[in-house]
Amino acid sequence: MITRHFVDRQKLQEFHPFTRLRDLLGATPPGKSPLKDGAPINLSIGEPQSQPPAFVAEEITKAAADWSRYPLSKGTPDYLEACTSWMEKRYNLPKGMVDPSKHLLGVPGTREGLFMTALTVLPNPKQGEDAPVFLTPNPCYHVYTGAAAAAGAEVVTVNATRESGYLPDYTQVPEEILQRTALCVLCSPSNPEGAVADPQKVRDLIALARKYDFVVAFDECYAEIYTGSPPHSAIETASDLGGDLSNILIFHSLSKRSSAAGLRCGFIAGDDKWISMINTTCQVGGAGVPIPVQNAGTRLWQDEDHVIENRARYQENFRLAQEILGNSVPVEIPAGGFCLWLDVGNGVEVTSKLWQEAGIRVMPGAYMSHMDETGVTPGDRYIRLALVYDAEYMAIALKRIKEILSQFIPTLGAHGEKGDTA
Ligand SMILES: Cc1ncc(COP(=O)(O)O)c(C=O)c1O
């Protein structure tokens, strides 16, 4: 299902999921939480709850003299080199394919990177008088739509459903829209579903982008959090195709990989023409990444031990979710990310129920999705649970969720033998 939207940039709150969630639950006091201290449990936000390694604070302290300096716009040479080496190792790239002086740009995070990219890449009309088109999955991370709105684009959403493997199929978009498309996002592992795009899907999308001359923003911020084999990256496809990075931008950050969302440290890799232009946009209106933060980021990209530990923690949480929820609701353990996308029949009602009964805050799928003309969204049946706490905490929360789901949606009991893998 393909739906077209013009989003009023002065009405971003209409699709901002956390504003909508506050409106839904704000007036209702939380029910009795299962935690000993009775504190509400927040599973609505994908914010890692473990700490980054101690060397982050050490690096920042060591570079204290640099707080007086403006950050270099592209990134320090050490930081860009560390990002390049990480990509080369992680994706087995030939040396020299990614040139840090041309193909990389340090940004505070994928959020800022994507926003600045939309402002840069989305032109005034691409063809004729019509606004340029921004293609995005539905449901999606809300920043995509916000960025498109800020840039004055028409947002065309492509549903990501169980039937489509929880990823959008952009090859189905009508030619008339592809001709006006200037930017398209593919998130893999995807938020909220945790689906991973296979090499063929990435290859088809790159071919489409080159045919119709649009840019694909591959949001790979969950690349290091996975349950099976490491997710494929668009940079591997580019390498297989001979190393050409034209029409491709890939977004990474330390927020999920290193549990360092507050550090604000990431990068964009790809097409040198666009990297240079996005850099200019950042120079004009961006905050840049402070030098002490880049020093800490350099160490984090060089270290794998903490990432292996992080990944194991999330894998254990998924195992628990399968074990605890498995009989009350169909659990699909995702290939990547740390969120569970649960089909509960009516996501908004279940969200209210979990809050009223147990002080557990989750995100209704509808609030991450866009409506079609009939008022339906592909997220209506779902809730998203961010499994970001330690296993003991998660087990307490999941057991209480199971009790509530079992009372509230007794018919779902019939599904629950064993979940499959998305
Ligand atoms: C899909 C997706 N992309 C990007 C981001 C932004 O992350 P950051 O800017 O911290 O890298 C998030 C954060 O939750 C996300 O879920």
PDB file of N, CA, C and O and ligand atoms in Angstrom, residues 46 109-112 114 141 144 187 191 219 221-222 253 255-256 261 264, ligand 1:
ATOM      1  N   GLY A  46      13.459   3.750  22.640  1.00  0.00           N
ATOM      2  CA  GLY A  46      14.618   2.904  22.325  1.00  0.00           C
ATOM      3  C   GLY A  46      15.907   3.517  22.827  1.00  0.00           C
ATOM      4  O   GLY A  46      16.789   3.852  22.046  1.00  0.00           O
ATOM      5  N   GLY A 109      24.558  12.352  15.243  1.00  0.00           N
ATOM      6  CA  GLY A 109      23.846  11.070  15.291  1.00  0.00           C
ATOM      7  C   GLY A 109      23.158  10.846  13.978  1.00  0.00           C
ATOM      8  O   GLY A 109      23.193  11.711  13.084  1.00  0.00           O
ATOM      9  N   THR A 110      22.533   9.678  13.841  1.00  0.00           N
ATOM     10  CA  THR A 110      21.814   9.425  12.591  1.00  0.00           C
ATOM     11  C   THR A 110      20.630  10.381  12.471  1.00  0.00           C
ATOM     12  O   THR A 110      20.259  10.797  11.380  1.00  0.00           O
ATOM     13  N   ARG A 111      20.036  10.746  13.630  1.00  0.00           N
ATOM     14  CA  ARG A 111      18.902  11.688  13.577  1.00  0.00           C
ATOM     15  C   ARG A 111      19.311  12.997  12.885  1.00  0.00           C
ATOM     16  O   ARG A 111      18.692  13.420  11.904  1.00  0.00           O
ATOM     17  N   GLU A 112      20.364  13.621  13.377  1.00  0.00           N
ATOM     18  CA  GLU A 112      20.798  14.894  12.800  1.00  0.00           C
ATOM     19  C   GLU A 112      21.280  14.695  11.369  1.00  0.00           C
ATOM     20  O   GLU A 112      21.057  15.533  10.492  1.00  0.00           O
ATOM     21  N   LEU A 114      20.296  12.451   9.174  1.00  0.00           N
ATOM     22  CA  LEU A 114      19.169  12.274   8.263  1.00  0.00           C
ATOM     23  C   LEU A 114      18.458  13.599   8.010  1.00  0.00           C
ATOM     24  O   LEU A 114      18.045  13.903   6.888  1.00  0.00           O
ATOM     25  N   TYR A 141      10.606   5.453  11.729  1.00  0.00           N
ATOM     26  CA  TYR A 141      11.173   6.399  12.692  1.00  0.00           C
ATOM     27  C   TYR A 141      10.674   7.785  12.284  1.00  0.00           C
ATOM     28  O   TYR A 141      10.846   8.203  11.131  1.00  0.00           O
ATOM     29  N   TYR A 144      12.130  10.725   9.829  1.00  0.00           N
ATOM     30  CA  TYR A 144      12.106  10.741   8.358  1.00  0.00           C
ATOM     31  C   TYR A 144      11.009  11.702   7.875  1.00  0.00           C
ATOM     32  O   TYR A 144      11.226  12.534   7.004  1.00  0.00           O
ATOM     33  N   CYS A 187      15.544   1.542   6.295  1.00  0.00           N
ATOM     34  CA  CYS A 187      16.108   1.320   7.625  1.00  0.00           C
ATOM     35  C   CYS A 187      16.289  -0.186   7.807  1.00  0.00           C
ATOM     36  O   CYS A 187      15.326  -0.939   7.709  1.00  0.00           O
ATOM     37  N   ASN A 191      13.391  -0.098  12.387  1.00  0.00           N
ATOM     38  CA  ASN A 191      12.660   0.316  13.568  1.00  0.00           C
ATOM     39  C   ASN A 191      11.253   0.632  13.071  1.00  0.00           C
ATOM     40  O   ASN A 191      11.121   1.440  12.156  1.00  0.00           O
ATOM     41  N   ASP A 219      19.536   3.793   6.679  1.00  0.00           N
ATOM     42  CA  ASP A 219      19.652   4.024   8.124  1.00  0.00           C
ATOM     43  C   ASP A 219      20.046   2.692   8.769  1.00  0.00           C
ATOM     44  O   ASP A 219      19.228   1.783   8.906  1.00  0.00           O
ATOM     45  N   CYS A 221      21.527   2.351  11.849  1.00  0.00           N
ATOM     46  CA  CYS A 221      21.971   2.648  13.225  1.00  0.00           C
ATOM     47  C   CYS A 221      21.844   1.438  14.160  1.00  0.00           C
ATOM     48  O   CYS A 221      22.450   1.424  15.224  1.00  0.00           O
ATOM     49  N   TYR A 222      21.071   0.416  13.753  1.00  0.00           N
ATOM     50  CA  TYR A 222      20.965  -0.807  14.586  1.00  0.00           C
ATOM     51  C   TYR A 222      21.865  -1.936  14.062  1.00  0.00           C
ATOM     52  O   TYR A 222      21.686  -3.093  14.446  1.00  0.00           O
ATOM     53  N   SER A 253      25.708   5.267  14.004  1.00  0.00           N
ATOM     54  CA  SER A 253      26.051   6.045  15.199  1.00  0.00           C
ATOM     55  C   SER A 253      26.418   5.121  16.344  1.00  0.00           C
ATOM     56  O   SER A 253      26.251   3.901  16.257  1.00  0.00           O
ATOM     57  N   SER A 255      25.010   5.414  19.251  1.00  0.00           N
ATOM     58  CA  SER A 255      23.911   5.454  20.226  1.00  0.00           C
ATOM     59  C   SER A 255      23.475   4.062  20.658  1.00  0.00           C
ATOM     60  O   SER A 255      23.319   3.791  21.846  1.00  0.00           O
ATOM     61  N   LYS A 256      23.265   3.174  19.703  1.00  0.00           N
ATOM     62  CA  LYS A 256      22.780   1.826  20.018  1.00  0.00           C
ATOM     63  C   LYS A 256      23.972   0.890  20.193  1.00  0.00           C
ATOM     64  O   LYS A 256      24.020   0.106  21.126  1.00  0.00           O
ATOM     65  N   ALA A 261      23.778   6.996  23.540  1.00  0.00           N
ATOM     66  CA  ALA A 261      22.843   7.894  22.845  1.00  0.00           C
ATOM     67  C   ALA A 261      23.059   9.354  23.245  1.00  0.00           C
ATOM     68  O   ALA A 261      22.841  10.267  22.452  1.00  0.00           O
ATOM     69  N   ARG A 264      26.051  11.723  21.405  1.00  0.00           N
ATOM     70  CA  ARG A 264      25.772  12.326  20.101  1.00  0.00           C
ATOM     71  C   ARG A 264      27.018  12.215  19.211  1.00  0.00           C
ATOM     72  O   ARG A 264      27.774  13.168  19.017  1.00  0.00           O
TER      73      ARG A 264
HETATM   74  C1  LIG B   1      15.633   3.999  13.109  1.00  0.00           C
HETATM   75  C2  LIG B   1      16.347   5.045  13.864  1.00  0.00           C
HETATM   76  N1  LIG B   1      17.153   5.870  13.182  1.00  0.00           N
HETATM   77  C3  LIG B   1      17.840   6.845  13.819  1.00  0.00           C
HETATM   78  C4  LIG B   1      17.717   7.012  15.178  1.00  0.00           C
HETATM   79  C5  LIG B   1      18.485   8.142  15.823  1.00  0.00           C
HETATM   80  O1  LIG B   1      19.525   7.680  16.575  1.00  0.00           O
HETATM   81  P1  LIG B   1      20.841   8.552  16.840  1.00  0.00           P
HETATM   82  O2  LIG B   1      20.578   9.917  16.299  1.00  0.00           O
HETATM   83  O3  LIG B   1      21.002   8.554  18.295  1.00  0.00           O
HETATM   84  O4  LIG B   1      21.928   7.877  16.077  1.00  0.00           O
HETATM   85  C6  LIG B   1      16.909   6.174  15.930  1.00  0.00           C
HETATM   86  C7  LIG B   1      16.783   6.356  17.381  1.00  0.00           C
HETATM   87  O5  LIG B   1      16.020   5.750  18.058  1.00  0.00           O
HETATM   88  C8  LIG B   1      16.207   5.163  15.255  1.00  0.00           C
HETATM   89  O6  LIG B   1      15.423   4.306  15.901  1.00  0.00           O
END
